[in-house]
Short mmCIF file of C-alpha atoms in Angstrom, two decimals:
data_model
loop_
_atom_site.label_atom_id
_atom_site.label_comp_id
_atom_site.label_asym_id
_atom_site.label_seq_id
_atom_site.Cartn_x
_atom_site.Cartn_y
_atom_site.Cartn_z
CA MET Z 1 -10.97 -7.21 -44.29
CA ASN Z 2 -9.99 -3.54 -44.10
CA ALA Z 3 -13.65 -2.49 -44.19
CA TRP Z 4 -14.35 -4.72 -41.19
CA MET Z 5 -11.48 -3.18 -39.27
CA ARG Z 6 -12.84 0.32 -39.96
CA PHE Z 7 -16.30 -0.86 -38.90
CA PHE Z 8 -14.98 -2.17 -35.60
CA LYS Z 9 -12.97 1.02 -35.06
CA VAL Z 10 -16.17 3.08 -35.51
CA VAL Z 11 -18.10 0.79 -33.16
CA HIS Z 12 -15.37 1.10 -30.54
CA GLY Z 13 -15.43 4.88 -30.98
CA VAL Z 14 -19.20 4.93 -30.42
CA MET Z 15 -18.85 2.73 -27.35
CA ALA Z 16 -16.15 5.02 -25.92
CA PHE Z 17 -18.40 8.03 -26.56
CA LEU Z 18 -21.35 6.35 -24.80
CA PHE Z 19 -19.20 5.43 -21.78
CA ALA Z 20 -18.01 9.06 -21.61
CA CYS Z 21 -21.63 10.28 -21.79
CA ALA Z 22 -22.60 7.91 -18.99
CA ALA Z 23 -19.70 9.22 -16.90
CA LEU Z 24 -20.81 12.82 -17.45
CA MET Z 25 -24.39 11.96 -16.47
CA LEU Z 26 -23.18 10.22 -13.31
CA ILE Z 27 -21.04 13.24 -12.44
CA ALA Z 28 -24.05 15.52 -12.91
CA ILE Z 29 -26.24 13.30 -10.71
CA ALA Z 30 -23.52 13.09 -8.04
CA THR Z 31 -23.11 16.86 -8.12
CA ARG Z 32 -26.84 17.39 -7.71
CA THR Z 33 -27.05 14.81 -4.93
CA GLY Z 34 -24.13 16.39 -3.09
CA TRP Z 35 -25.45 19.91 -3.52
CA LEU Z 36 -28.93 19.01 -2.28
CA ALA Z 37 -27.37 17.32 0.74
CA PHE Z 38 -25.26 20.40 1.44
CA VAL Z 39 -28.08 22.93 1.22
CA GLY Z 40 -30.51 20.63 3.04
CA GLY Z 41 -28.57 20.79 6.27
CA LEU Z 42 -25.51 19.16 7.66
CA ASP Z 43 -26.97 16.17 9.43
CA GLN Z 44 -26.97 12.36 9.23
CA ALA Z 45 -29.15 12.34 6.11
CA ALA Z 46 -26.75 14.76 4.40
CA ALA Z 47 -23.82 12.50 5.27
CA GLN Z 48 -25.61 9.54 3.72
CA ALA Z 49 -26.34 11.58 0.58
CA ILE Z 50 -22.69 12.64 0.32
CA ILE Z 51 -21.60 9.00 0.68
CA GLU Z 52 -24.05 8.13 -2.12
CA ALA Z 53 -22.54 10.91 -4.26
CA VAL Z 54 -19.06 9.46 -3.68
CA GLY Z 55 -20.32 6.07 -4.90
CA LEU Z 56 -21.75 7.71 -8.03
CA LEU Z 57 -18.45 9.48 -8.66
CA ALA Z 58 -16.61 6.17 -8.34
CA ALA Z 59 -18.89 4.69 -11.00
CA ALA Z 60 -18.25 7.78 -13.16
CA VAL Z 61 -14.48 7.25 -12.86
CA VAL Z 62 -14.90 3.65 -14.01
CA ALA Z 63 -17.00 4.68 -17.00
CA LEU Z 64 -14.58 7.45 -17.97
CA GLN Z 65 -11.53 5.21 -17.64
CA ILE Z 66 -13.18 2.53 -19.74
CA ALA Z 67 -13.99 5.16 -22.38
CA GLU Z 68 -10.40 6.38 -22.38
CA THR Z 69 -8.96 2.87 -22.56
CA ILE Z 70 -11.24 1.81 -25.41
CA PHE Z 71 -10.51 5.00 -27.32
CA GLU Z 72 -6.73 4.82 -26.87
CA GLU Z 73 -6.35 1.08 -27.42
CA GLU Z 74 -8.91 0.41 -30.15
CA VAL Z 75 -9.36 3.70 -31.99
CA ILE Z 76 -6.06 5.59 -31.75
CA ARG Z 77 -3.54 2.77 -31.44
CA ASN Z 78 -5.46 0.04 -33.20
CA ALA Z 79 -3.55 -2.20 -30.83
CA ASP Z 80 -3.05 -5.88 -31.37
CA ILE Z 81 -3.55 -7.30 -27.90
CA SER Z 82 -2.01 -10.66 -28.66
CA ALA Z 83 1.37 -9.71 -27.18
CA PRO Z 84 1.75 -10.42 -23.44
CA THR Z 85 2.86 -6.85 -22.76
CA ARG Z 86 -0.18 -5.36 -24.44
CA VAL Z 87 -2.57 -7.76 -22.70
CA ARG Z 88 -1.07 -6.99 -19.28
CA ARG Z 89 -1.22 -3.25 -19.82
CA PHE Z 90 -4.76 -3.37 -21.23
CA LEU Z 91 -6.12 -5.54 -18.41
CA SER Z 92 -4.22 -3.61 -15.75
CA ARG Z 93 -5.93 -0.37 -16.77
CA PHE Z 94 -9.33 -1.99 -16.25
CA PHE Z 95 -8.36 -3.76 -13.02
CA VAL Z 96 -7.04 -0.60 -11.38
CA VAL Z 97 -10.25 1.28 -12.01
CA VAL Z 98 -12.61 -1.59 -11.20
CA ILE Z 99 -10.81 -2.51 -7.98
CA VAL Z 100 -10.72 1.08 -6.73
CA ALA Z 101 -14.38 1.63 -7.64
CA LEU Z 102 -15.47 -1.61 -5.99
CA ALA Z 103 -13.48 -0.75 -2.88
CA ILE Z 104 -15.21 2.62 -2.69
CA GLU Z 105 -18.59 0.96 -3.24
CA GLY Z 106 -17.75 -1.49 -0.46
CA LEU Z 107 -16.99 1.37 1.89
CA VAL Z 108 -20.18 3.17 0.85
CA ALA Z 109 -22.16 -0.03 1.44
CA THR Z 110 -20.50 -0.44 4.84
CA PHE Z 111 -21.41 3.09 5.92
CA GLN Z 112 -24.97 2.67 4.69
CA ALA Z 113 -25.36 -0.69 6.43
CA LEU Z 114 -23.98 0.70 9.69
CA HIS Z 115 -26.47 3.55 9.72
CA GLU Z 116 -29.52 2.04 8.03
CA ASN Z 117 -29.56 -1.75 8.22
CA PRO Z 118 -26.78 -3.62 10.07
CA ALA Z 119 -28.00 -6.90 8.57
CA GLN Z 120 -26.54 -5.67 5.25
CA LEU Z 121 -23.01 -5.61 6.68
CA LEU Z 122 -22.46 -9.19 5.50
CA TYR Z 123 -23.02 -8.10 1.90
CA ALA Z 124 -20.69 -5.12 2.26
CA ALA Z 125 -18.02 -7.36 3.79
CA SER Z 126 -18.47 -9.85 0.96
CA LEU Z 127 -17.88 -7.06 -1.55
CA LEU Z 128 -14.71 -5.99 0.22
CA VAL Z 129 -13.48 -9.60 0.37
CA ALA Z 130 -14.14 -9.89 -3.37
CA VAL Z 131 -12.06 -6.74 -3.91
CA GLY Z 132 -9.22 -8.37 -2.01
CA ILE Z 133 -9.50 -11.51 -4.13
CA LEU Z 134 -9.51 -9.44 -7.34
CA LEU Z 135 -6.44 -7.54 -6.15
CA ALA Z 136 -4.62 -10.80 -5.37
CA ALA Z 137 -5.64 -12.28 -8.74
CA TRP Z 138 -4.39 -9.20 -10.53
CA GLY Z 139 -1.07 -9.41 -8.71
CA LEU Z 140 -0.75 -13.08 -9.62
CA PHE Z 141 -1.57 -12.30 -13.26
CA ILE Z 142 1.16 -9.64 -13.39
CA TYR Z 143 3.65 -11.94 -11.68
CA LEU Z 144 2.98 -14.80 -14.08
CA ASN Z 145 2.87 -12.50 -17.11
CA ARG Z 146 6.32 -11.04 -16.41
CA SER Z 147 8.11 -14.17 -17.55
CA ALA Z 148 6.26 -14.03 -20.88
CA GLU Z 149 7.28 -10.39 -21.27
CA GLU Z 150 10.92 -11.23 -20.67
CA LEU Z 151 10.76 -13.48 -23.73
CA GLU Z 152 9.63 -10.49 -25.84
CA PRO Z 153 11.57 -7.40 -24.69
CA GLU Z 154 10.87 -5.70 -28.02
CA ALA Z 155 7.12 -5.75 -27.27
CA MET Z 156 7.71 -3.70 -24.11
CA ALA Z 157 9.85 -1.24 -26.07
CA ASP Z 158 7.10 -0.95 -28.71
CA ALA Z 159 4.47 -0.32 -26.04
CA LYS Z 160 6.59 2.41 -24.45
CA ARG Z 161 7.10 4.10 -27.85
CA GLU Z 162 3.31 4.03 -28.43
CA ASP Z 163 2.78 5.64 -25.02
CA LYS Z 164 5.07 8.52 -25.93
CA LYS Z 165 3.05 9.13 -29.13
CA ILE Z 166 -0.19 9.38 -27.20
#
């Protein structure tokens, strides 16, 4: 069983590394896109390119946060996510990043639709509504999970001690 645990720890480490590499590539592409827009002239096309670069940076943040979360939770901590506290903290890290990135993408899509194809505004609005639903679902999850955490106060104390180590 111990060999399997080491195997999964290595696989998680590789996945975290690949997410970090993807984030770095997205940052490089966003930088190039932004720079080309800047040197190409400050006009409407440049504004659209900068908005595209912001969307790429949002995706890079998501990839980097996922890499960090996987590395901390699965490689460093070797966390058992069966405790309510650990599950809430683990999922909250993903939800924060995904919701912020989707909100930014929704704004990017809105700006693009306004300037390029107003018929696409419905899709941008749908994305922003979905972000609102995700945010509400996350809040409900935290609210409902609190009562489970109150039954296990030692799990919260353990999680806080682990945070100080990292």
